[in-house]
PDB file of C-alpha atoms in Angstrom:
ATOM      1  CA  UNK A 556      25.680  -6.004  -4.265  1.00 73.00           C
ATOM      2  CA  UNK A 557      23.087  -6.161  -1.392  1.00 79.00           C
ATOM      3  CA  UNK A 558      23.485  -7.954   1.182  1.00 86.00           C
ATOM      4  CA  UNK A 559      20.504  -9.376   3.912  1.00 84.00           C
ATOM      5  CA  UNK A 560      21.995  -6.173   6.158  1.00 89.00           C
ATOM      6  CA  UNK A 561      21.551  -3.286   3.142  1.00 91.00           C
ATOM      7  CA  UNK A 562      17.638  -5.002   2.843  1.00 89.00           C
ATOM      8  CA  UNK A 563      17.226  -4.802   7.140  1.00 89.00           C
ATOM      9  CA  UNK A 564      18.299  -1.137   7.376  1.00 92.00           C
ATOM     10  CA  UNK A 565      16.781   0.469   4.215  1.00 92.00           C
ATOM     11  CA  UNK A 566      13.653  -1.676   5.457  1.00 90.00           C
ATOM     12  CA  UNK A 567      13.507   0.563   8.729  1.00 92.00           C
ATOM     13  CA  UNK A 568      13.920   3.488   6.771  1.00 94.00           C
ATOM     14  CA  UNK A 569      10.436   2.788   4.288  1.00 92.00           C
ATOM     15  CA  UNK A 570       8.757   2.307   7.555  1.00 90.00           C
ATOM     16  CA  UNK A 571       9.884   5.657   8.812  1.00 92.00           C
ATOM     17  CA  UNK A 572       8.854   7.104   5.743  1.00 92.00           C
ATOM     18  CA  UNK A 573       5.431   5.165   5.317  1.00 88.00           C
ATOM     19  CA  UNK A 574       4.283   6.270   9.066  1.00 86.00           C
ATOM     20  CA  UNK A 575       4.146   9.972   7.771  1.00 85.00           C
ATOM     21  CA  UNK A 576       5.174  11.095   4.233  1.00 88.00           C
ATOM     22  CA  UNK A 577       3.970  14.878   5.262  1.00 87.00           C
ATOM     23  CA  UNK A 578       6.757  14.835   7.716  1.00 88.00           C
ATOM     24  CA  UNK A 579       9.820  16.509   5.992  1.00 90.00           C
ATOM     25  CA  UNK A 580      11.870  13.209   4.561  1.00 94.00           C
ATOM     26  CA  UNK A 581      15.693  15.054   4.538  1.00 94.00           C
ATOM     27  CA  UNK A 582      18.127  12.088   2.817  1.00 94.00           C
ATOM     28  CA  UNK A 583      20.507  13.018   5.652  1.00 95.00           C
ATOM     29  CA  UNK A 584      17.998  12.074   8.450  1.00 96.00           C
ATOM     30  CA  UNK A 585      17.085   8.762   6.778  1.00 96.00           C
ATOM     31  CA  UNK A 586      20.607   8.247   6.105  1.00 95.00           C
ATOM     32  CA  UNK A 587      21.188   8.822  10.088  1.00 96.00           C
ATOM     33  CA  UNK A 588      18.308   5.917  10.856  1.00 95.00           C
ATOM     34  CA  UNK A 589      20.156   3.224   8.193  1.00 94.00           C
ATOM     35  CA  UNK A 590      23.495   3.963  10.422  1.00 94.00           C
ATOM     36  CA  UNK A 591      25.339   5.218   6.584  1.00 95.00           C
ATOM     37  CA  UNK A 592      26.914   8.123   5.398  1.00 95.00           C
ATOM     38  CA  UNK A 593      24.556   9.961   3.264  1.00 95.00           C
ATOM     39  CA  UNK A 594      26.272   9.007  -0.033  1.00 94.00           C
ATOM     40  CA  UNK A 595      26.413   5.378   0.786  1.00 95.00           C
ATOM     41  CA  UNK A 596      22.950   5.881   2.014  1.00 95.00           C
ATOM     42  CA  UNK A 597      22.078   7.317  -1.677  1.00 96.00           C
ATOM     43  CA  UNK A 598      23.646   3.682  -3.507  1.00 95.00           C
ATOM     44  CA  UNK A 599      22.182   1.139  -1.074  1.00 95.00           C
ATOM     45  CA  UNK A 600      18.408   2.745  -1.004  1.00 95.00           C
ATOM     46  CA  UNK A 601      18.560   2.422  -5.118  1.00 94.00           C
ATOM     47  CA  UNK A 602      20.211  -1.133  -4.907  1.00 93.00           C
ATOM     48  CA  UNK A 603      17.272  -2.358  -2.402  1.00 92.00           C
ATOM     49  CA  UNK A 604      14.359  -0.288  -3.846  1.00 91.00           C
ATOM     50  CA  UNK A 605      15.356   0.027  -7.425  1.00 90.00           C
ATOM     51  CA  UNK A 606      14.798   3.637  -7.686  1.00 91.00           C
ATOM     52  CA  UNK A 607      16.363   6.784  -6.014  1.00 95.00           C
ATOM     53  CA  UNK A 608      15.329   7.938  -2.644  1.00 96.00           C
ATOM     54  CA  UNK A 609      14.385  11.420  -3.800  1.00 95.00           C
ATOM     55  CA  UNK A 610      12.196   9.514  -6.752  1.00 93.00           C
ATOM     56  CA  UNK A 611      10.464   7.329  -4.529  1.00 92.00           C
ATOM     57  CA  UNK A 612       9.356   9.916  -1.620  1.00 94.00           C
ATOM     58  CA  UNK A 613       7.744  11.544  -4.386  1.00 92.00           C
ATOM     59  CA  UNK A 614       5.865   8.708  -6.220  1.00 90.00           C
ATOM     60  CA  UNK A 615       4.388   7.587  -2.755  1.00 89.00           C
ATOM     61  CA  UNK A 616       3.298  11.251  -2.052  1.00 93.00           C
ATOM     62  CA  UNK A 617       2.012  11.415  -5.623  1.00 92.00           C
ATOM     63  CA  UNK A 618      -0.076   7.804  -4.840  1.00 88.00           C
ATOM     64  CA  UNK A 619      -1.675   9.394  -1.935  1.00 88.00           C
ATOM     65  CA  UNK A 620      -2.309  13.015  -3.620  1.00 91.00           C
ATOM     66  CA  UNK A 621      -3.258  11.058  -6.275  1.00 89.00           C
ATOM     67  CA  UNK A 622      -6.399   9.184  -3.840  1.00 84.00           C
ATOM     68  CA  UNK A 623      -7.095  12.304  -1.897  1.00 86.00           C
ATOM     69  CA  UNK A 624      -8.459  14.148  -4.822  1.00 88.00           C
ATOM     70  CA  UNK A 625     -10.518  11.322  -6.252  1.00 82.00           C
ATOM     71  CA  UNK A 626     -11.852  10.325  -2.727  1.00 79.00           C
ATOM     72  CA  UNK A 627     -12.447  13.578  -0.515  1.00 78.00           C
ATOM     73  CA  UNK A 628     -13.984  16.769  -2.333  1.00 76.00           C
ATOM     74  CA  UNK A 629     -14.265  18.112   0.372  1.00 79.00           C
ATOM     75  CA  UNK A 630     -10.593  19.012   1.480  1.00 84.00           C
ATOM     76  CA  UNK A 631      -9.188  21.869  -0.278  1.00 90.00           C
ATOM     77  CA  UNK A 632      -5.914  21.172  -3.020  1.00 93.00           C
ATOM     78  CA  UNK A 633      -3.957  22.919  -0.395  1.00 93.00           C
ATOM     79  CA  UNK A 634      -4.623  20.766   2.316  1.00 91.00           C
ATOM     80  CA  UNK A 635      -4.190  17.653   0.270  1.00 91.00           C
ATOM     81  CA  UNK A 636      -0.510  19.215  -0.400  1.00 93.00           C
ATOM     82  CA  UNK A 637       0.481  20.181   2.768  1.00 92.00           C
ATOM     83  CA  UNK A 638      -0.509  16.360   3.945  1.00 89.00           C
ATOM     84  CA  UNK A 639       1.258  15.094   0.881  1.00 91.00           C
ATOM     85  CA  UNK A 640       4.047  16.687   2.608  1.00 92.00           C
ATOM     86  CA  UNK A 641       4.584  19.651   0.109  1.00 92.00           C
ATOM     87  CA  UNK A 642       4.560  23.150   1.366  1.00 87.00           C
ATOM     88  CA  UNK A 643       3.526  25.031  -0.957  1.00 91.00           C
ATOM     89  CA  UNK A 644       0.979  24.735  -4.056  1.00 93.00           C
ATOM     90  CA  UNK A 645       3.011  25.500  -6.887  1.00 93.00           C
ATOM     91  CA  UNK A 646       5.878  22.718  -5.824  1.00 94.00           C
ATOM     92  CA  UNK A 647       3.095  20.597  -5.380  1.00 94.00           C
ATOM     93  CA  UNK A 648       1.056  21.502  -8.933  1.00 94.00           C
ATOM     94  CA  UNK A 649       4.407  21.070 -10.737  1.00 93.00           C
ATOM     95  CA  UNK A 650       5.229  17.752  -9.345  1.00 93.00           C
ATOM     96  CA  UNK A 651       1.836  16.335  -9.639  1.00 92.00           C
ATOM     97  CA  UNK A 652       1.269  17.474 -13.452  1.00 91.00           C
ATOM     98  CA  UNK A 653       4.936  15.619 -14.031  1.00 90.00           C
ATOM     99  CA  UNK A 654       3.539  12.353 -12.739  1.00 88.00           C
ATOM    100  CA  UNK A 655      -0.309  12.479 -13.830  1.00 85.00           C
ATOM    101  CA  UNK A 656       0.268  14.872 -16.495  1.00 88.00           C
ATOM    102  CA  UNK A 657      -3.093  16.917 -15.911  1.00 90.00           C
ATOM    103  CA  UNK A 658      -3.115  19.356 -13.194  1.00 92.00           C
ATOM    104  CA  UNK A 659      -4.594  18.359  -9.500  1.00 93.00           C
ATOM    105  CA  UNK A 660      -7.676  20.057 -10.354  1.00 91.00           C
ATOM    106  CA  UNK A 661      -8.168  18.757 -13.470  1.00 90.00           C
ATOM    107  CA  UNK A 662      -7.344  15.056 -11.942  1.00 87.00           C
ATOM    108  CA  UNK A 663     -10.349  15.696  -9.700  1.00 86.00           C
ATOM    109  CA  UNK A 664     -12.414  16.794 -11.748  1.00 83.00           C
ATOM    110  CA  UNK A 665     -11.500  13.816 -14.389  1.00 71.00           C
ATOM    111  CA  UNK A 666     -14.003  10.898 -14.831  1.00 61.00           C
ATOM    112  CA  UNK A 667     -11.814   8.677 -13.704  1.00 54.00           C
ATOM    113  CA  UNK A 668     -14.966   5.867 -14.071  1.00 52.00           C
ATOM    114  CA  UNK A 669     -13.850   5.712 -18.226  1.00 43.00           C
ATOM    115  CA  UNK A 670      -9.834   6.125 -18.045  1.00 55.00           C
ATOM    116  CA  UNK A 671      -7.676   3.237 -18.902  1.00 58.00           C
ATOM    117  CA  UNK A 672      -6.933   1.539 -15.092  1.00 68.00           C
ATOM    118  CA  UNK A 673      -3.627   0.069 -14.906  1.00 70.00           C
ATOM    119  CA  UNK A 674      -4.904  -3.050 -13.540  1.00 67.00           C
ATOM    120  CA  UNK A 675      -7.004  -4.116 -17.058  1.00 69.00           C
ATOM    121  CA  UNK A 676      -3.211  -4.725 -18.279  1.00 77.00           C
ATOM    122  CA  UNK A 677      -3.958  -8.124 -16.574  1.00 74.00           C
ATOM    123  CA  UNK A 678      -6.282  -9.658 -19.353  1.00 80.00           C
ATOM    124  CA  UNK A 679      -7.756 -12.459 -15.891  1.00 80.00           C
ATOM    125  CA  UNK A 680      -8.315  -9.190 -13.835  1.00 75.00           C
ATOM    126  CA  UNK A 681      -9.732  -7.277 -16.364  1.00 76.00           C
ATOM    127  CA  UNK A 682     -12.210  -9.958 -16.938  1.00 81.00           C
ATOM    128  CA  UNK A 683     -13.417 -10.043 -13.582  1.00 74.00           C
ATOM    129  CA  UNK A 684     -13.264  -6.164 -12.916  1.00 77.00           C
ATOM    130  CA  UNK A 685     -16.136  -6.258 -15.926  1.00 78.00           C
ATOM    131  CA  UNK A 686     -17.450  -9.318 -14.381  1.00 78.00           C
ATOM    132  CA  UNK A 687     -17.752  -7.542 -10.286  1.00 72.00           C
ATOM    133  CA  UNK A 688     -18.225  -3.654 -11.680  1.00 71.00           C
ATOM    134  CA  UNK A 689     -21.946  -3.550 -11.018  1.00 73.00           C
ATOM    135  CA  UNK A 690     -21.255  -5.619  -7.937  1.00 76.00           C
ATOM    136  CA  UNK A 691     -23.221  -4.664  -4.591  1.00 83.00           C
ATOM    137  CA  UNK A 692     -21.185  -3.598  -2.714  1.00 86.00           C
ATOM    138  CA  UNK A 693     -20.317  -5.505   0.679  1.00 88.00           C
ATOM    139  CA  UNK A 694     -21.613  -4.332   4.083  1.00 91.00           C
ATOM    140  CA  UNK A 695     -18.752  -3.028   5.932  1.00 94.00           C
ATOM    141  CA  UNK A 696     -18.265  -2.902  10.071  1.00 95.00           C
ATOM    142  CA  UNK A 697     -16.814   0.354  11.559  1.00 96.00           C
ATOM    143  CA  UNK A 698     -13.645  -1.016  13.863  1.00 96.00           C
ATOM    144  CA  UNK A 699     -11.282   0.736  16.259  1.00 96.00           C
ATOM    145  CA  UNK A 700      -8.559  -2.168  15.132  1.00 96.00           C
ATOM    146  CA  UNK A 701      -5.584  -2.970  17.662  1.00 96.00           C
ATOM    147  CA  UNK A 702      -2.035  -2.342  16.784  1.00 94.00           C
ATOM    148  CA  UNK A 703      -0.276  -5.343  14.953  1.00 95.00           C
ATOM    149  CA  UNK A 704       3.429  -6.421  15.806  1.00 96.00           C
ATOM    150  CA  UNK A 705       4.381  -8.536  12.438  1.00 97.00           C
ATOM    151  CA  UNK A 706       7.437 -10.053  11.153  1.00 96.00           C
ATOM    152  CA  UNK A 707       7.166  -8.724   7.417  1.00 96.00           C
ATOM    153  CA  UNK A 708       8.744  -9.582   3.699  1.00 96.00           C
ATOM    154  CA  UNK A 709       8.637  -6.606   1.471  1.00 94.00           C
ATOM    155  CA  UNK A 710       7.760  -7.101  -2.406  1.00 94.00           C
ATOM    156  CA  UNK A 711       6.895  -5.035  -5.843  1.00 92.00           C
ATOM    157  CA  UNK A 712       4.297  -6.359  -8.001  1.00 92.00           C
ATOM    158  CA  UNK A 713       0.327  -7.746  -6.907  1.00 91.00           C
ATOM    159  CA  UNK A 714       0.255 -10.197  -9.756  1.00 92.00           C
ATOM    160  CA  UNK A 715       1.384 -14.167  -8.404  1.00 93.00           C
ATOM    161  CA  UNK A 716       4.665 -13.621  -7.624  1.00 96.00           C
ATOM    162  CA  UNK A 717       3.438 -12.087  -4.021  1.00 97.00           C
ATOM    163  CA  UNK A 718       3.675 -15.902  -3.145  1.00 97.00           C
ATOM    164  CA  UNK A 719       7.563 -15.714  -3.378  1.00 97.00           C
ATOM    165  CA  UNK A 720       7.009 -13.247  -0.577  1.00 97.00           C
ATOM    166  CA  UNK A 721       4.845 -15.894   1.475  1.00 98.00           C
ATOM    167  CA  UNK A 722       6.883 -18.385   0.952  1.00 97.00           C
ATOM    168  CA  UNK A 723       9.899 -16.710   2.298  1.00 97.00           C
ATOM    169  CA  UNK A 724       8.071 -15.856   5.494  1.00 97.00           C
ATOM    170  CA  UNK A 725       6.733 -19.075   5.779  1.00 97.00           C
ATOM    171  CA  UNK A 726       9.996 -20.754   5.026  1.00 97.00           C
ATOM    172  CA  UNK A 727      11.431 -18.170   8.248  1.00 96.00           C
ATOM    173  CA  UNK A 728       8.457 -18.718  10.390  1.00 96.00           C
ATOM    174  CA  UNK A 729       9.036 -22.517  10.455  1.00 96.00           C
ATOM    175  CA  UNK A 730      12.734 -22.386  10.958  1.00 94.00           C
ATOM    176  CA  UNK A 731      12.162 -19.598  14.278  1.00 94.00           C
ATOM    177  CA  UNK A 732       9.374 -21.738  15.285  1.00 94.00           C
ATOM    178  CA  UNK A 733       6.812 -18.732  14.917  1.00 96.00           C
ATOM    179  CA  UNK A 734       2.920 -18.608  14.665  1.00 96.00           C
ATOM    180  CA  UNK A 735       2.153 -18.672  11.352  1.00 97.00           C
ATOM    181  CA  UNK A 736      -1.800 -18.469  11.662  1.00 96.00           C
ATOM    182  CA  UNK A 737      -2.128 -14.724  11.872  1.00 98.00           C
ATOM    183  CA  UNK A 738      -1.590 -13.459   7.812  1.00 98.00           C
ATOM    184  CA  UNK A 739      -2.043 -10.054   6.992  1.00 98.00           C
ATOM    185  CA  UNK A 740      -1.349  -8.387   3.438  1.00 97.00           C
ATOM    186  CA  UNK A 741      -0.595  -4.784   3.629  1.00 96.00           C
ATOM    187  CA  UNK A 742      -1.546  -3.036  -0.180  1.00 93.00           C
ATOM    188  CA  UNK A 743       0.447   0.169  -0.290  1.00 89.00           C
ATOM    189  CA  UNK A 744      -1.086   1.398  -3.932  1.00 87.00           C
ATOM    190  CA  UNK A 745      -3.823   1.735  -5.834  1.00 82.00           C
ATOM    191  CA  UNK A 746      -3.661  -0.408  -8.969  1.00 83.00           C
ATOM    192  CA  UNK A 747      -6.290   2.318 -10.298  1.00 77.00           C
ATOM    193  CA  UNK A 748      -3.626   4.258 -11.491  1.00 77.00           C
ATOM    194  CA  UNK A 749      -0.357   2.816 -10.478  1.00 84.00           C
ATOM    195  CA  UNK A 750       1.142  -0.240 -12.801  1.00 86.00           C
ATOM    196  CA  UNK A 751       0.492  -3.336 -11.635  1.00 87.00           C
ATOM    197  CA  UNK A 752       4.472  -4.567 -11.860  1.00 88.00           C
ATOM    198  CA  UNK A 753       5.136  -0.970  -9.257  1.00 88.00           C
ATOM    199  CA  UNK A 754       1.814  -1.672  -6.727  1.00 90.00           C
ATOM    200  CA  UNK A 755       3.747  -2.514  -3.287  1.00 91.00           C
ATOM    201  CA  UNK A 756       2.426  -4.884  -1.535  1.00 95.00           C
ATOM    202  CA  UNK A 757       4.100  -6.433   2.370  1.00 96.00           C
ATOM    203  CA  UNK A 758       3.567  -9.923   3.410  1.00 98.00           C
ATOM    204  CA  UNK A 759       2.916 -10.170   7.538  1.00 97.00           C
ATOM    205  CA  UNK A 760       2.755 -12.461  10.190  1.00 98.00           C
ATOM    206  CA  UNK A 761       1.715 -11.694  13.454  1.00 98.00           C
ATOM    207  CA  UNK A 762       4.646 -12.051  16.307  1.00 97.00           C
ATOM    208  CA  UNK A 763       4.342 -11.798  20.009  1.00 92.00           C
ATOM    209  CA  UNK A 764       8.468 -11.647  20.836  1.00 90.00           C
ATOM    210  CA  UNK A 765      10.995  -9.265  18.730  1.00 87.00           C
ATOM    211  CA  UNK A 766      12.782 -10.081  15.519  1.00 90.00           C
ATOM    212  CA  UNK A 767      16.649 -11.127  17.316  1.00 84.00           C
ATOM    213  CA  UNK A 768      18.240 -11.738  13.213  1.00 83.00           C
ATOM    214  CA  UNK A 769      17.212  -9.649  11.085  1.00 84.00           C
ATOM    215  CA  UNK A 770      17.656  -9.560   7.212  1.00 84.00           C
ATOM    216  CA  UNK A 771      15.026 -10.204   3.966  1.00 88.00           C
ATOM    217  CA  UNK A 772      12.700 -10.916   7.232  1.00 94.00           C
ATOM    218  CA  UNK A 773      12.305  -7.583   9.341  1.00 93.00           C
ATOM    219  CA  UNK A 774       8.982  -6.281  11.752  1.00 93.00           C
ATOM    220  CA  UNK A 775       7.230  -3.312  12.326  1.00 93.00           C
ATOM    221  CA  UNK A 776       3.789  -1.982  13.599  1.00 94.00           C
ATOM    222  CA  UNK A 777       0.821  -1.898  11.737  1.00 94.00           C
ATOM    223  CA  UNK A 778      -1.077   1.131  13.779  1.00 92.00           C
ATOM    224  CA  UNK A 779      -4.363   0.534  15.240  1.00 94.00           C
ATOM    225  CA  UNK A 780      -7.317   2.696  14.346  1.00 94.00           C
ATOM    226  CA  UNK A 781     -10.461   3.407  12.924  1.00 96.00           C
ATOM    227  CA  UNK A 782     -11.454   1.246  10.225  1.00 97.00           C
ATOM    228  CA  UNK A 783     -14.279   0.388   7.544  1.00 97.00           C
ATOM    229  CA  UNK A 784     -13.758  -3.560   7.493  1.00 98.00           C
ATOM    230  CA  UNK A 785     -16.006  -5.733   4.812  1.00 97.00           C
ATOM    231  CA  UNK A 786     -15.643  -9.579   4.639  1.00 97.00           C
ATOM    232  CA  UNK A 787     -14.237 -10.545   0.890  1.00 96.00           C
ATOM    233  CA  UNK A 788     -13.902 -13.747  -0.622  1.00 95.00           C
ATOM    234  CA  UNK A 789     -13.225 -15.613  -4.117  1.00 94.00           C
ATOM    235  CA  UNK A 790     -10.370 -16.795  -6.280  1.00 93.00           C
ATOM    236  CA  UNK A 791      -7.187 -14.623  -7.460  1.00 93.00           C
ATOM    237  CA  UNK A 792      -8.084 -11.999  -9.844  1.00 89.00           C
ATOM    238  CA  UNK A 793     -11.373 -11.111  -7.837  1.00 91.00           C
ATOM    239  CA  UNK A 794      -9.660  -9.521  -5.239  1.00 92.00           C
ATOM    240  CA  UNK A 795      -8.410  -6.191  -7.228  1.00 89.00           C
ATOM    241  CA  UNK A 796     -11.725  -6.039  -8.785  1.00 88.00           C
ATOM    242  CA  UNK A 797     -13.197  -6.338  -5.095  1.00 90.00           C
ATOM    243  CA  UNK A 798     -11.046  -3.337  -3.466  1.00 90.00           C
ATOM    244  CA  UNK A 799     -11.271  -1.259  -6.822  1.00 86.00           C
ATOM    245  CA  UNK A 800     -14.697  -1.446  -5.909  1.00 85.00           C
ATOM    246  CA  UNK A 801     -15.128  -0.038  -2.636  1.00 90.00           C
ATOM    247  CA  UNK A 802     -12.505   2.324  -3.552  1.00 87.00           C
ATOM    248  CA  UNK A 803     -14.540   3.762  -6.299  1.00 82.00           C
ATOM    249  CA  UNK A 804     -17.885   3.533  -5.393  1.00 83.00           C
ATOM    250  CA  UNK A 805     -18.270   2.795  -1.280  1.00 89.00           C
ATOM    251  CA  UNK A 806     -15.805   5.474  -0.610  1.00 88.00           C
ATOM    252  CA  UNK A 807     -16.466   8.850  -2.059  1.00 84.00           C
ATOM    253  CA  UNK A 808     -20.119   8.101  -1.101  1.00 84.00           C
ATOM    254  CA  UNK A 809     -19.206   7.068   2.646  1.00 87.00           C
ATOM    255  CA  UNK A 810     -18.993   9.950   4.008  1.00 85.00           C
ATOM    256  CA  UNK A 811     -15.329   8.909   6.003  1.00 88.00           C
ATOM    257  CA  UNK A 812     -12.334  10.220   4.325  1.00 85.00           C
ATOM    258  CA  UNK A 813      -9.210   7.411   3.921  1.00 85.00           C
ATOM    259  CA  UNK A 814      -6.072   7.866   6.689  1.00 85.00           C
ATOM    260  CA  UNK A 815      -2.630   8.046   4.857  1.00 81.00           C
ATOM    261  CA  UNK A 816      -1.844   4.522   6.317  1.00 84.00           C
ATOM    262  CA  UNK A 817      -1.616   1.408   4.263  1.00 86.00           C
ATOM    263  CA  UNK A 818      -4.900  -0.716   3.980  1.00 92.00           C
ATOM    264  CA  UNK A 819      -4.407  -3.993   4.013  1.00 96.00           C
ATOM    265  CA  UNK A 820      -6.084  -7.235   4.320  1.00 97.00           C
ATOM    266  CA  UNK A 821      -6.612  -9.855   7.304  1.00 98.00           C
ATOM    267  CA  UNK A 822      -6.412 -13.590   5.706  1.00 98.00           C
ATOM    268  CA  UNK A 823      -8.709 -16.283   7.156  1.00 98.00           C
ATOM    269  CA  UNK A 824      -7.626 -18.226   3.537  1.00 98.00           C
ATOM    270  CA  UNK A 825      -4.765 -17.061   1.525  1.00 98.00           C
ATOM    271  CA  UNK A 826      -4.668 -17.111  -2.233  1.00 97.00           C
ATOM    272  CA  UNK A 827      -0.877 -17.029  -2.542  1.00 97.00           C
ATOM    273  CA  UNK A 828      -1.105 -20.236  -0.316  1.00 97.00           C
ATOM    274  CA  UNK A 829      -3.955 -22.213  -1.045  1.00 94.00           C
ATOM    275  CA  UNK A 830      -3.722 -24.854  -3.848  1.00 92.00           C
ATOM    276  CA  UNK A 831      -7.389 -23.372  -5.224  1.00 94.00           C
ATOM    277  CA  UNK A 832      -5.949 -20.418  -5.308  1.00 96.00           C
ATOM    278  CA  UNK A 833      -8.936 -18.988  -2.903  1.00 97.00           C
ATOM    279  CA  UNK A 834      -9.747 -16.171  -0.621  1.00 97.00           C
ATOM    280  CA  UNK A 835     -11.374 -15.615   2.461  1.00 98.00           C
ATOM    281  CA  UNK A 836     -10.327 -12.233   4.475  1.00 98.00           C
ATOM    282  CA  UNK A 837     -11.571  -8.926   6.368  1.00 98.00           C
ATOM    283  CA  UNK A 838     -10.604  -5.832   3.973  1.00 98.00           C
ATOM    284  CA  UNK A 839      -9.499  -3.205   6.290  1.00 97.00           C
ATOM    285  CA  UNK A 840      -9.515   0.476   4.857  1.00 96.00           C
ATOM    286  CA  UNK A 841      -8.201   3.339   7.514  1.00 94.00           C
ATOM    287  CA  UNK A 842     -10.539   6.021   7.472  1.00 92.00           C
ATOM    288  CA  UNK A 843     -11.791   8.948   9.896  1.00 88.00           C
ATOM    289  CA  UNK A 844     -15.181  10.225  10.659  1.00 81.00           C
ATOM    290  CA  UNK A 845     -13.799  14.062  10.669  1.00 66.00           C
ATOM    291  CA  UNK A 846     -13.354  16.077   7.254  1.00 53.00           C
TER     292      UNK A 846
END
């Protein structure tokens, strides 16, 4: 059974592993940073996450592989291993065919424009991805964002039941007496690709004094940097259809190649709070002006 402590410590150990999945993730060193022995370490990260440490580590370095080839040609399949923290090509080939079941090359090379996206499951998103595909795209700012200190609630799934998430930090925030004003949405996958029930997604709030009890409620940094930022708005199930967007189109265009760290969004309205079930937010996409 998990308990609000099992949640707090395998939560600092996904945010050691999200701030670089090239560095080399050894279960004994992530064991050391919960405080467990590395067997107990091995149960409580598959009670919390629902999936074994060793799996995991792998589908997130598969996600990013995964948006490296389709958004920057210009790095070589080597390079996109060796930052997808493999160290050679063949480890890396093997793994990626097992997940994508085509080869890396042949996943770049694949016209990704007429494959069957995971998020057309959802019949309402599907409607509006046909609705916003020959959108124009949004003009976008180029930002050197600030580092964020947030009080966070982790969750699996971008469908509705992200407002569970909300709700919990809301529910926390007005018990501490927190700032509540300051919403931020961190979207660790691409729904491209990855099933919409498995897309990870962290609600944030913005705090200016540490976390004392932690539990289901833990911080962490979002890291400052460069950023392509475009001003979205609409109701839920234009949002997906929104990023997919600039994802597919804006990006391998740009120029800029996407950073390994999480986009995520900036809410001036929140969907998952609003009784209109509206939008209004800054779409913030880490990127760098160097190939």
């Amino acid at each position: 059974m998990k308990t609000n402590q099992h949640i707090s410590r395998i939560n600092d150990v996904l945010y050691f592993i999200h701030q670089d999945i090239s560095h080399p993730l050894l279960a004994k060193d992530l064991a050391n940073i919960a405080a467990y022995s590395e067997q107990h370490f091995h149960r409580i990260f598959k009670s919390v996450v629902g999936e074994s440490v060793h799996f995991y580590i792998r589908r997130i370095r598969m996600e990013f592989a995964a948006n490296q080839l389709m958004f920057d040609s210009k790095s070589s399949i080597l390079d996109i291993a060796n930052k997808s923290g493999f160290s050679s090509l063949s480890s890396f080939s093997r793994a990626f065919k097992f997940t994508f079941s085509m080869s890396p090359g042949q996943w770049r090379n694949h016209d990704h424009q007429y494959q069957r996206k995971s998020l057309l499951v959802d019949q309402e998103i599907a409607a509006n991805y046909q609705r916003l595909y020959k959108m124009e795209t949004p003009k976008h700012k180029l930002v050197e964002l600030p580092a964020r200190h947030v009080a966070y609630v982790r969750h699996q799934g971008y469908d509705r039941s992200i407002a569970n998430a909300w709700h919990t930090l809301k529910a926390w925030a007005n018990i501490e007496g927190r700032n509540f004003s300051e919403q931020f949405g961190l979207h660790h996958s691409n729904p491209t690709w990855v099933e919409l029930n498995k897309c990870r997604y962290v609600a944030c709030v913005e705090i200016d004094c540490p976390i004392l009890r932690r539990g289901v409620v833990n911080s962490m940094t979002i890291p400052a940097g460069l950023h392509a930022v475009f001003k979205l708005e609409g109701k839920y199930g234009e949002l997906l259809p929104q990023l997919s967007h600039i994802l597919e189109h804006w990006l391998p265009s740009s120029g800029y190649k996407m950073q390994s760290t999480p986009a995520y969004v900036h809410y001036q309205m929140n969907q998952f709070l609003t009784e209109g079930e509206e939008f209004i937010l800054s779409f913030c996409l880490p990127i760098s002006l160097f190939r």
